[in-house]
Coordinates of C-alpha atoms and ligand atoms in Angstrom, one line a residue:
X1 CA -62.0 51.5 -22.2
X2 CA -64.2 48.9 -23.1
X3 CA -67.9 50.2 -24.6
X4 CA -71.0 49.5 -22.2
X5 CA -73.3 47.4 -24.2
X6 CA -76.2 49.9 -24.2
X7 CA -73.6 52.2 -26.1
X8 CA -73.7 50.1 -29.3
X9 CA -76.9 51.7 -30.8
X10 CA -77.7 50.0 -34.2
X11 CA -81.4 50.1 -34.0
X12 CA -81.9 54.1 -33.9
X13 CA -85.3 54.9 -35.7
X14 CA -87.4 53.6 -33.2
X15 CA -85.8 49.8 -33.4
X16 CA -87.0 49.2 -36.5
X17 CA -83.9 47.3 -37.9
X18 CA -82.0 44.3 -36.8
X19 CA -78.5 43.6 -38.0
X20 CA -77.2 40.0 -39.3
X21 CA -73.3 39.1 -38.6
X22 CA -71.7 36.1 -40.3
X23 CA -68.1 36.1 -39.1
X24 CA -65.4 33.9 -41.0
X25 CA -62.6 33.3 -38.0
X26 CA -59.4 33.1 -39.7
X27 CA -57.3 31.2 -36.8
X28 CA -53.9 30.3 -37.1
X29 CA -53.1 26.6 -36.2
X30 CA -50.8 26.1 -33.2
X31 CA -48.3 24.0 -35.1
X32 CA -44.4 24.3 -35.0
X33 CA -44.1 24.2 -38.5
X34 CA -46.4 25.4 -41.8
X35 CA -48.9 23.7 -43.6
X36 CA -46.7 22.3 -46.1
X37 CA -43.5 23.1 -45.1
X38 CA -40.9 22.2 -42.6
X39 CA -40.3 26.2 -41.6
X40 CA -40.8 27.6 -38.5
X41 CA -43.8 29.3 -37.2
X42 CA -42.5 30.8 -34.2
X43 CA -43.7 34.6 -33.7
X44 CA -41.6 37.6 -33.8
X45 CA -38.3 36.5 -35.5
X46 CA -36.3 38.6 -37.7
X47 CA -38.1 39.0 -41.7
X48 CA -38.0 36.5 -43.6
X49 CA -35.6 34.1 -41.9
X50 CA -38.7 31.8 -41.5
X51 CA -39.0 31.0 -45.3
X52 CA -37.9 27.8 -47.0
X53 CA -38.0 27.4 -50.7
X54 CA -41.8 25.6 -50.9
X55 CA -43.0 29.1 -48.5
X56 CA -40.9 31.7 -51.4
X57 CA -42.7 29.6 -54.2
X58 CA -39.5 28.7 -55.7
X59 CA -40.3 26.8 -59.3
X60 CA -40.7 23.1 -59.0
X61 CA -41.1 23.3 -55.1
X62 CA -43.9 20.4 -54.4
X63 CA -46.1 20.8 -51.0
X64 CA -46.2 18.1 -48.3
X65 CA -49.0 18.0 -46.4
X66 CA -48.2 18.8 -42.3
X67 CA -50.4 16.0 -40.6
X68 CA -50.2 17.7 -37.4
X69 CA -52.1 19.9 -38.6
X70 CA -55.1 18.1 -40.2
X71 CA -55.2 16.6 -36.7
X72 CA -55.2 20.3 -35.7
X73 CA -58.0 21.1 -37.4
X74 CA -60.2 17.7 -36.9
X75 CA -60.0 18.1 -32.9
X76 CA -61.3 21.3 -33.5
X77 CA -63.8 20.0 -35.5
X78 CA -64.9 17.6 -32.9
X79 CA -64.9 20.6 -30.7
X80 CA -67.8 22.8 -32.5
X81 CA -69.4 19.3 -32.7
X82 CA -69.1 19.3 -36.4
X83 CA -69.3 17.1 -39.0
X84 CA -65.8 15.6 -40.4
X85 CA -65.3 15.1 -43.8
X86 CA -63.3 11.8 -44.6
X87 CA -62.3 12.8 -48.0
X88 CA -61.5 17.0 -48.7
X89 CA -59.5 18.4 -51.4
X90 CA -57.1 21.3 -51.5
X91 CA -58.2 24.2 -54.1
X92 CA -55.8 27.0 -55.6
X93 CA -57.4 30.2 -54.7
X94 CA -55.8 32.5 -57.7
X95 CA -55.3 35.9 -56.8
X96 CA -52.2 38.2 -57.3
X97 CA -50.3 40.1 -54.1
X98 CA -46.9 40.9 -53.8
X99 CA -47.0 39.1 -50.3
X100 CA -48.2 36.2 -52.2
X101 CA -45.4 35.0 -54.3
X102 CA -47.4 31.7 -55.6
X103 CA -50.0 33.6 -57.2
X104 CA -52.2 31.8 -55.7
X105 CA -53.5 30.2 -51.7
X106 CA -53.7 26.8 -51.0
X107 CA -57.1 26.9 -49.6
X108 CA -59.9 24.1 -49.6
X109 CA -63.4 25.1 -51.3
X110 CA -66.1 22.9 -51.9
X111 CA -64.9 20.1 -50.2
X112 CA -63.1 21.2 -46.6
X113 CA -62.3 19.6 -44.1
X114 CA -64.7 20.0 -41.4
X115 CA -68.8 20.6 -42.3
X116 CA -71.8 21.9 -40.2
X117 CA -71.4 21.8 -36.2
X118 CA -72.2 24.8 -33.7
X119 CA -71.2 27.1 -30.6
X120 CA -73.6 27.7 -28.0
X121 CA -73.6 30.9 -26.3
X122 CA -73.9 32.3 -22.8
X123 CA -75.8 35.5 -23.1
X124 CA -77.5 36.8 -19.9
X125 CA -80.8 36.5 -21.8
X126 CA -79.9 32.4 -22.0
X127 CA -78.4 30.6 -24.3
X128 CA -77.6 30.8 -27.8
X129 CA -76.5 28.4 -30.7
X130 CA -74.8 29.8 -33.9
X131 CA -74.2 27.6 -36.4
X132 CA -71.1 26.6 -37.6
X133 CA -70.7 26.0 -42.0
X134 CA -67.7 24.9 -42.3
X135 CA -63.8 24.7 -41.1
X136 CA -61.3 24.8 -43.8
X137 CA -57.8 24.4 -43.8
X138 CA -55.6 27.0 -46.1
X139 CA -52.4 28.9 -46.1
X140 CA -51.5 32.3 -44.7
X141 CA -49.8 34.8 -47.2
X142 CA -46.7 36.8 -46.4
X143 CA -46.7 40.5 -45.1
X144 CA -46.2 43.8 -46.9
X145 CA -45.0 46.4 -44.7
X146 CA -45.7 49.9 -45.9
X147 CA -44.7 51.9 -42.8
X148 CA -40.8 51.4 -42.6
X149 CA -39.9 53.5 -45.5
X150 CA -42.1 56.1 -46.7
X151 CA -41.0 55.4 -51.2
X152 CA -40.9 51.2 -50.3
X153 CA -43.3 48.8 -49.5
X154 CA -41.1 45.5 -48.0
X155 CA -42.5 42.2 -47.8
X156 CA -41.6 39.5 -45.0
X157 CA -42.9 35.7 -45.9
X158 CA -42.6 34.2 -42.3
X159 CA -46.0 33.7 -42.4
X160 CA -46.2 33.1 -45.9
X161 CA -47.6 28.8 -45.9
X162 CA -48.3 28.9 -41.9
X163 CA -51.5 26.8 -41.7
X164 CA -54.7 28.5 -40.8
X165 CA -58.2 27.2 -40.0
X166 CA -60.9 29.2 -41.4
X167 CA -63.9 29.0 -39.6
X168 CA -67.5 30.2 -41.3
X169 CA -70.3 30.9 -39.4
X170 CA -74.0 31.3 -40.4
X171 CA -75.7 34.2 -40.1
X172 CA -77.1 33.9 -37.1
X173 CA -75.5 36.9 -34.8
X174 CA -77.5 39.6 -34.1
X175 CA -75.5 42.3 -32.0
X176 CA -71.8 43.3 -30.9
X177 CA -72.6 42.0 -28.0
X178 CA -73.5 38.4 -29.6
X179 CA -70.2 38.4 -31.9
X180 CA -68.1 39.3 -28.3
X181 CA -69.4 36.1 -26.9
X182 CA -69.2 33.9 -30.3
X183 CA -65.3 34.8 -31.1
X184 CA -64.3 34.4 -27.0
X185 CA -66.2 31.2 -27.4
X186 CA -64.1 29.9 -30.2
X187 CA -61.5 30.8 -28.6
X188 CA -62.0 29.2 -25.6
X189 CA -62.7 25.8 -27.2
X190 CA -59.8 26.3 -29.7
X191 CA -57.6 26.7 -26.2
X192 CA -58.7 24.3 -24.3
X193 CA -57.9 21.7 -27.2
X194 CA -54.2 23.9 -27.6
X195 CA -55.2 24.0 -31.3
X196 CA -54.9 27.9 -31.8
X197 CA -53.6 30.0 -29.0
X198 CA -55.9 32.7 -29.8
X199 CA -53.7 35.7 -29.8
X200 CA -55.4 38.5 -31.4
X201 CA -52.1 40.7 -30.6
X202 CA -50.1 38.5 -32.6
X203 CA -52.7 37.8 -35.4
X204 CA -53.5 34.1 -34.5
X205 CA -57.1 35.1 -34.4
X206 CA -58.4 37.3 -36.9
X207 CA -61.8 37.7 -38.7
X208 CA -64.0 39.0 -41.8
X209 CA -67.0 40.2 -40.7
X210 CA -70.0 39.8 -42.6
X211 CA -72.6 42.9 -42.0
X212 CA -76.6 43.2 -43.2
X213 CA -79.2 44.6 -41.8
X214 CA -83.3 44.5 -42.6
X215 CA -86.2 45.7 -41.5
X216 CA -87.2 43.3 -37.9
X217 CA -89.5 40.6 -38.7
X218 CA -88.8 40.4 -42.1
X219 CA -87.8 37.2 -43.4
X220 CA -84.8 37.8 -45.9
X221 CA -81.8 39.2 -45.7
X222 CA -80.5 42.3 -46.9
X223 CA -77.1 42.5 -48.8
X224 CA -74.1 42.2 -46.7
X225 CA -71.0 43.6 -46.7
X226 CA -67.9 41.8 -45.5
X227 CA -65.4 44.2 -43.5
X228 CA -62.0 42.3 -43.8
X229 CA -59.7 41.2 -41.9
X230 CA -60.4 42.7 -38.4
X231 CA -58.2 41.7 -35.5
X232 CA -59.6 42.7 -31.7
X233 CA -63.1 41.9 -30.9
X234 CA -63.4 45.7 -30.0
X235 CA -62.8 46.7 -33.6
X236 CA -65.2 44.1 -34.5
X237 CA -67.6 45.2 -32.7
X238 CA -67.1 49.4 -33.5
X239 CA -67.1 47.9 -37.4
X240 CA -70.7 46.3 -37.0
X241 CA -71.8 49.3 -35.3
X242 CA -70.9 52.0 -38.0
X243 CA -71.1 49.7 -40.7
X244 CA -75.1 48.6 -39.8
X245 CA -75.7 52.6 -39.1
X246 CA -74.0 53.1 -42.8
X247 CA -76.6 51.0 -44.0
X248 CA -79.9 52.0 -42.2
X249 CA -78.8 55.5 -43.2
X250 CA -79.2 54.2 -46.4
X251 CA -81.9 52.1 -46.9
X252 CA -84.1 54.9 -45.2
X253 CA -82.7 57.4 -48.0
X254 CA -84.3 55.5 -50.2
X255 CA -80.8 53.9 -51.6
X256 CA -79.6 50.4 -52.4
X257 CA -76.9 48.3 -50.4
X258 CA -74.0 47.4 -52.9
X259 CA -72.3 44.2 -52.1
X260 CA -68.6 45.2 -51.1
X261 CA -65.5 44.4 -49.4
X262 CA -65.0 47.1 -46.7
X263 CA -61.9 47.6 -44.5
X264 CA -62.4 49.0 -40.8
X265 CA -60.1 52.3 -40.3
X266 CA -59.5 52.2 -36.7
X267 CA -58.2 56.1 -36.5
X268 CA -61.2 57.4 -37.9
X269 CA -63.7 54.5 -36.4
X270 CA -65.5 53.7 -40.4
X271 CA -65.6 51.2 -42.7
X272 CA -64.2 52.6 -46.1
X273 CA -65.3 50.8 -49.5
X274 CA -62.1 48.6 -50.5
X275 CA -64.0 46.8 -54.0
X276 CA -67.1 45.8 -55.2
X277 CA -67.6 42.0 -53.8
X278 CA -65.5 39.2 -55.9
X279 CA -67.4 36.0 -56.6
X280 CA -65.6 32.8 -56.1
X281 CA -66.1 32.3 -60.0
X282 CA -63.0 35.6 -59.6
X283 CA -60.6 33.4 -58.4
X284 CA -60.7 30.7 -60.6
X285 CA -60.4 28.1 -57.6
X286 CA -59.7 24.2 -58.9
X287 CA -58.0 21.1 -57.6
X288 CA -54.3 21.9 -56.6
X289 CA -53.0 19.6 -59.0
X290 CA -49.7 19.0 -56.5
X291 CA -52.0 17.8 -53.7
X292 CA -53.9 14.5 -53.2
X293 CA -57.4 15.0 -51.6
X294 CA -57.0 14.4 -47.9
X295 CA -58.5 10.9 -46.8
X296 CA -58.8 10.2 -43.1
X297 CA -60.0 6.9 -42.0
X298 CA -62.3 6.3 -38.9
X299 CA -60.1 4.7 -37.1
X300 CA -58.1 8.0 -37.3
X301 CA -60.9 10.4 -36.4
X302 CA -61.6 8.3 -33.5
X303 CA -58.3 8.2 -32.1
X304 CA -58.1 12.0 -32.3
X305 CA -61.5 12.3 -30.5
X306 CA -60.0 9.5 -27.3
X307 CA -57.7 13.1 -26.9
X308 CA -60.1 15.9 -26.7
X309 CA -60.6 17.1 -23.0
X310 CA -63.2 17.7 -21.3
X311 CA -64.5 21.0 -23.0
X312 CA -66.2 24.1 -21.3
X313 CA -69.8 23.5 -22.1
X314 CA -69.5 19.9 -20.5
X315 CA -67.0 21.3 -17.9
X316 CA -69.4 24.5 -16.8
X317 CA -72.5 21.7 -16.5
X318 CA -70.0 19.5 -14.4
X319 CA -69.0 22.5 -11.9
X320 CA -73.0 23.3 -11.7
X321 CA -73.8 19.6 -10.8
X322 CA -70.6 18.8 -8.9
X323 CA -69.9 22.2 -7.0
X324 CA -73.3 23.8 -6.6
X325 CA -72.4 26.8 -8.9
X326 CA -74.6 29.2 -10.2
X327 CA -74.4 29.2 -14.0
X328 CA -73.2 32.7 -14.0
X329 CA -70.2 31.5 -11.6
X330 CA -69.7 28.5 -13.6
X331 CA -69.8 30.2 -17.2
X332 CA -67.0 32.7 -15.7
X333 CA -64.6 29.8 -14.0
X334 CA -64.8 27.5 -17.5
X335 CA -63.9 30.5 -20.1
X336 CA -60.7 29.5 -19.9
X337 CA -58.8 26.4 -19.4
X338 CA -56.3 27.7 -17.0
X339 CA -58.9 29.7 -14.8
X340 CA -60.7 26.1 -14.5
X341 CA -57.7 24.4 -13.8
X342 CA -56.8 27.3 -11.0
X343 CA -60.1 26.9 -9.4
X344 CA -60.2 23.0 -9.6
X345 CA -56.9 23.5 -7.8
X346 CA -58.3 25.8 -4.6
X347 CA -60.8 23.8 -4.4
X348 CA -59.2 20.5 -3.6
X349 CA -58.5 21.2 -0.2
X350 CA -60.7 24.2 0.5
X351 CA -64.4 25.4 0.9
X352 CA -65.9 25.8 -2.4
X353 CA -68.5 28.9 -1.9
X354 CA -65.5 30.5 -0.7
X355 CA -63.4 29.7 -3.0
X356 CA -65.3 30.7 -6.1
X357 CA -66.5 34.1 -4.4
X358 CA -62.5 34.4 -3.7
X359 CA -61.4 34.5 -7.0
X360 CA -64.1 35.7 -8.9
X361 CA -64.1 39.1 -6.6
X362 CA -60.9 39.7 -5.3
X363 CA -58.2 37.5 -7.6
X364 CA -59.9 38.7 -10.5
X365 CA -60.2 42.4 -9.7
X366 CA -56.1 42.0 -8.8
X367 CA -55.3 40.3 -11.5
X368 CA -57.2 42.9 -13.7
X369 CA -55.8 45.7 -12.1
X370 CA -52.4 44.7 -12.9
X371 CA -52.9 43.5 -16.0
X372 CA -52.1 39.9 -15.4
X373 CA -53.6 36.2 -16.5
X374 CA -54.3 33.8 -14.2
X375 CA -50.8 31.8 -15.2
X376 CA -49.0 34.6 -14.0
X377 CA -51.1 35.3 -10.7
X378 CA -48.4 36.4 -7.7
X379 CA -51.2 34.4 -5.6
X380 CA -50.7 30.3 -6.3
X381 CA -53.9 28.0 -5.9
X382 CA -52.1 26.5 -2.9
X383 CA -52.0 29.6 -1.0
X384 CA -55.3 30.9 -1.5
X385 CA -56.5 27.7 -0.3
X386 CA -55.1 28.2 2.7
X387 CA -56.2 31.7 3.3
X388 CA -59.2 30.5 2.6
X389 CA -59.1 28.1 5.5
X390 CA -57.9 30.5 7.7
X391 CA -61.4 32.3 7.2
X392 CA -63.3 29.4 7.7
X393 CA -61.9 28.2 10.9
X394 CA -62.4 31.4 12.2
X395 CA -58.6 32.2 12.6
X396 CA -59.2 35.6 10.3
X397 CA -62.1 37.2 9.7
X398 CA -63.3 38.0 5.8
X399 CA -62.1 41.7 6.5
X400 CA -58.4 40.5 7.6
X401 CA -58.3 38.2 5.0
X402 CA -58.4 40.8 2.2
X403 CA -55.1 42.7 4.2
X404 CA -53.3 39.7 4.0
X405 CA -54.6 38.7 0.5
X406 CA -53.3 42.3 -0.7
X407 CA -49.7 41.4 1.3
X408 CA -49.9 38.0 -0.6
X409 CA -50.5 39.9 -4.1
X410 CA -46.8 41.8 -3.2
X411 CA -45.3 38.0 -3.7
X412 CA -47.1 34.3 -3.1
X413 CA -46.2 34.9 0.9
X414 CA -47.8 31.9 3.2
X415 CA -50.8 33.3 4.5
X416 CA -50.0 31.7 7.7
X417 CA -46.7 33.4 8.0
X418 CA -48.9 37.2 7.4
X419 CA -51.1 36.4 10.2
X420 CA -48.5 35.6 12.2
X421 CA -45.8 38.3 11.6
X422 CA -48.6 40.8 11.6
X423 CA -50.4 39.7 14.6
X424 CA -53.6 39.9 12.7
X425 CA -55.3 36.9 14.1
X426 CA -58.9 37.2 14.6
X427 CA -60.0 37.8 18.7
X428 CA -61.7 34.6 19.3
X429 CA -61.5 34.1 23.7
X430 CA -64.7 35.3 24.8
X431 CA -63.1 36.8 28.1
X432 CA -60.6 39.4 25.9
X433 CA -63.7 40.1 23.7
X434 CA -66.4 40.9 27.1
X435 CA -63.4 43.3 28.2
X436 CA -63.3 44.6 25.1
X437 CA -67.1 45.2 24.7
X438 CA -67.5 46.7 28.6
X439 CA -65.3 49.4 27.6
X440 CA -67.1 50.3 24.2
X441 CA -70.6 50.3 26.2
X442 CA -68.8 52.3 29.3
X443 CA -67.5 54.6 26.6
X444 CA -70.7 55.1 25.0
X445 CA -73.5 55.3 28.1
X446 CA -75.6 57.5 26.3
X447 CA -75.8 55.6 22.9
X448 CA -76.5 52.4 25.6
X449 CA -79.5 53.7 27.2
X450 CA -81.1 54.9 23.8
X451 CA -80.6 51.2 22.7
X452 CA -82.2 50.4 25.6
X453 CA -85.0 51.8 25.4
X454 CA -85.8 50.8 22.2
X455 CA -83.5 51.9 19.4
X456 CA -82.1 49.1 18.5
X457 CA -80.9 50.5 14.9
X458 CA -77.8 51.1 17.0
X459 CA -76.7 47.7 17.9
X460 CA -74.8 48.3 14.5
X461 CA -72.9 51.3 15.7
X462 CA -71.6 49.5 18.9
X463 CA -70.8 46.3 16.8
X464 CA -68.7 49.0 14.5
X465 CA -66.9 50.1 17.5
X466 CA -65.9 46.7 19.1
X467 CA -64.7 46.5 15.6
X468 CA -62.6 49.3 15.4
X469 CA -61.1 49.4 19.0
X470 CA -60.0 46.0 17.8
X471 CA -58.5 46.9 14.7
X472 CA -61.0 44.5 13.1
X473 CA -59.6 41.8 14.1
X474 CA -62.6 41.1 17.0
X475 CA -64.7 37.7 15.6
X476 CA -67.3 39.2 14.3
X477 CA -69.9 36.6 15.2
X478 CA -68.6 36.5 19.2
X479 CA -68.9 40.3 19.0
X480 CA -72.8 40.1 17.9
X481 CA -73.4 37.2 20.9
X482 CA -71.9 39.0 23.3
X483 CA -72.9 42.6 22.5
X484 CA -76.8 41.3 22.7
X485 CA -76.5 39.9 26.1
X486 CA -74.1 43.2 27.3
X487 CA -76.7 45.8 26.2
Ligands
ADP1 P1 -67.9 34.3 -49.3 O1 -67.0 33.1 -49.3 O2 -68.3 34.9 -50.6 O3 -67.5 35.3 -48.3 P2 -69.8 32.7 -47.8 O4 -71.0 32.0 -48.3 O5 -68.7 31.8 -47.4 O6 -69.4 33.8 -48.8 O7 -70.3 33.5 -46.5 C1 -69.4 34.3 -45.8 C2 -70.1 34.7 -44.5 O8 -71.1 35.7 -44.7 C3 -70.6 33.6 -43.6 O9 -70.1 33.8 -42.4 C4 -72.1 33.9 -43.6 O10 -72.7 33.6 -42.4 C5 -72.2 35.4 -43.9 N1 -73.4 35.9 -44.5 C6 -74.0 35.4 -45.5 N2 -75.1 36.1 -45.9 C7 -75.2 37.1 -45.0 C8 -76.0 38.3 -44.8 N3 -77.0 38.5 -45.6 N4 -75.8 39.1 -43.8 C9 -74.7 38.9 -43.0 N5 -73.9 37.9 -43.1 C10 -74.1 37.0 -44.1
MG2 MG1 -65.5 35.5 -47.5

């Protein structure tokens, strides 16, 4: 049940407020192994069997950086067109959690990895940029589970060390609708590099989400508060909405916005106040003195930029130039890498209009329906190509086609063989089709004469019939010739 736009009503008293979102993306590195640590990253497996003595903070354990993922983090870096840092230094982020065992997160602070870049936006009132402040690499913590024993909190470290990008944004979104498109966006890009897999089920994409709002026009910003750690774009967006209400509420009783950190309860759809807003100055950050700062060379940044793909800004103008597709068409077939690739697929050996209308309307609305991605379509490029020949040489008509596109949804059947086994080959022989038509205007003598003499809204009601004593399967276009000289 996803909320229609229109539903997201920040601006109550007569649109007098705008609200300001700042979102930092927390996105988990796809990476076989942690940050620094040889352990596993894989999802899902037993507690704590994913933990090696540098991940439980054992005394004396020293970190070794993971190169992979600086590489990791550098393509995506190239990818929101950012600025890369040469030299960045790893910080210890002091805080205390039991799910923490260091004491403290290897984080970066002043100096991360990855600068100023930006994400452009597809909004249906044109595009958008957001800036980008930085990308930082840092470690994940462990988990504390609180809802297995109802005396015991239990912690499991397998995330504990797994690397993580952090991605700041300025504070340059203005609506739900505006964070939806930035946080798909990043995703997207992060995909189609295969740097984070995006997985907001699993937690590979989570994010803090900064909330002010002030009076429009006005030039400053009003005190934000930052609701942690959300994790589906829907709760981000409910968050914004009740947390900017929250605040207009406020501000219009005459009270003051405290600077907090809030935490979005999804039961009762509020933010709740979690603590007053810790300065960086609160976690006594400084040089972890076990780490070297991170030098990269240019000759390393520019070998990792000879391996970024093509990426769907440049890949949506391509399909525009290259395949006559409206933007809208284009901005749906790039959002992800595997939709693109599907579509490039089709396309080789089949009419592009069609194709695009094909599997934006029907494959889409199948795929939806039963709760599939495009990797797991029953319907394989190859054959929709075909069935999409059939229609253009005339050998089904668009109406068939969708019968034998729904048979080809039960299992990737040869459209070929459907047409055939079910005899559902479009009526193309002009003689069968004048037979055809005599009968529907002998049937009909009445309706005939009326047309006749002038009422020629009904040349629709006898194309309808040829249609239907045909089981649809008459050529449509035939049918029209035909009919016209017949009545
Ligand atoms: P911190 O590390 O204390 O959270 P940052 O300067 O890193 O602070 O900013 C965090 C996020 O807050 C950024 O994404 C930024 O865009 C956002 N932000 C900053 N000021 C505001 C504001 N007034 N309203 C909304 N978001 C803001
Ligand atoms: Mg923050």
């Amino acid at each position: 049940m996803s909320k229609d736009k229109s539903e997201y009503l920040i601006n109550r008293k007569d649109n007098q407020y705008e609200v300001v979102i700042g979102l930092e993306v927390h996105a988990q590195v796809t990476s076989e192994s942690k940050l620094f640590s040889t352990s596993s990253t894989k999802f899902g497996a037993e507690p704590n069997t994913q933990v090696s003595l540098v991940d439980a903070a054992l005394p004396g354990m020293l970190p070794v950086i993971n190169e992979f993922c600086v590489k990791q983090a550098i393509k995506t870096g190239i990818g929101l067109k950012a600025k890369i840092n040469k030299r960045s230094v790893f910080d210890r982020k002091n805080y205390f959690y039991a799910d923490l065992p260091q004491g403290y997160q290897i984080s970066q602070f002043k100096d991360p990895i990855v600068g100023e870049g930006k994400v452009i936006l597809d909004m249906p009132e044109g595009q958008k940029e957001v800036g980008i402040e930085r990308l930082h690499l840092e470690q994940d913590a462990g988990k504390s589970i609180h809802d297995l024993d109802p005396k015991n909190t239990f912690v499991d470290l397998n995330r504990s060390g797994v690397a993580l990008m952090e991605i700041v944004s300025k504070p340059d979104l203005r609506s739900p609708d505006e964070v939806n498109a930035y946080v798909k966006k990043l995703r997207s890009i992060m995909r189609y590099l295969g740097t984070c897999d995006g997985n907001m089920q699993e937690g590979s994409l989570r994010a803090d989400v900064n909330v002010s709002v002030r009076k429009k026009g006005s030039k400053e910003f009003g005190t934000r508060c930052e609701i942690k750690n959300v994790n589906s774009i829907k709760f981000m967006q409910m968050a914004i909405e009740y947390e900017a209400n929250r605040q207009v509420d406020l501000i219009e009783d005459g009270q003051s916005i405290d600077q907090e950190t809030r935490l979005f309860d999804t039961k009762k759809n509020e933010t709740r106040s979690m603590r007053s807003k810790e300065d960086a100055h609160d976690y006594r950050y400084f040089p972890d003195p076990d780490l070297l700062p991170l030098e990269v060379s240019d000759d390393f940044i520019e070998k990792l930029k000879l391996e970024i793909p093509e990426l769907p800004d440049e890949k949506k103008k391509r399909f525009i130039e290259k395949f006559k597709l409206s933007p809208y068409e284009a901005t749906i077939l790039v959002s992800d890498y595997e939709t693109s690739n599907y579509f490039e697929n089709v396309i080789k050996k089949s009419d592009v209009k069609l194709a695009t209308n094909w599997i934006i309307g029907e494959l889409f609305a199948a795929l939806n329906q039963n709760n599939l991605e495009i990797t797991e379509s029953p319907i394989s490029a190859g054959n929709l190509s075909k069935l999409i020949n059939l229609i253009k040489d005339g050998t089904i008509s668009g109406k068939i086609a969708k019968i034998v596109f729904e048979d080809m949804m039960e299992g990737d059947k040869d459209p070929k063989k459907i047409v055939e086994e079910k005899g559902l080959k479009q009526e193309s022989d002009p003689k069968a089709l004048e037979a055809l038509i005599d009968k529907v205007i002998d049937d009909n003598r009445e309706k005939a004469t009326e047309y006749k003499s002038g009422k020629v809204k009904l040349f629709g009601f006898f194309v309808g019939q040829v249609m239907k004593v045909s089981a649809g399967k008459a050529n449509p276009q035939l049918v029209n010739e035909i009919l016209k000289k017949k009545l």
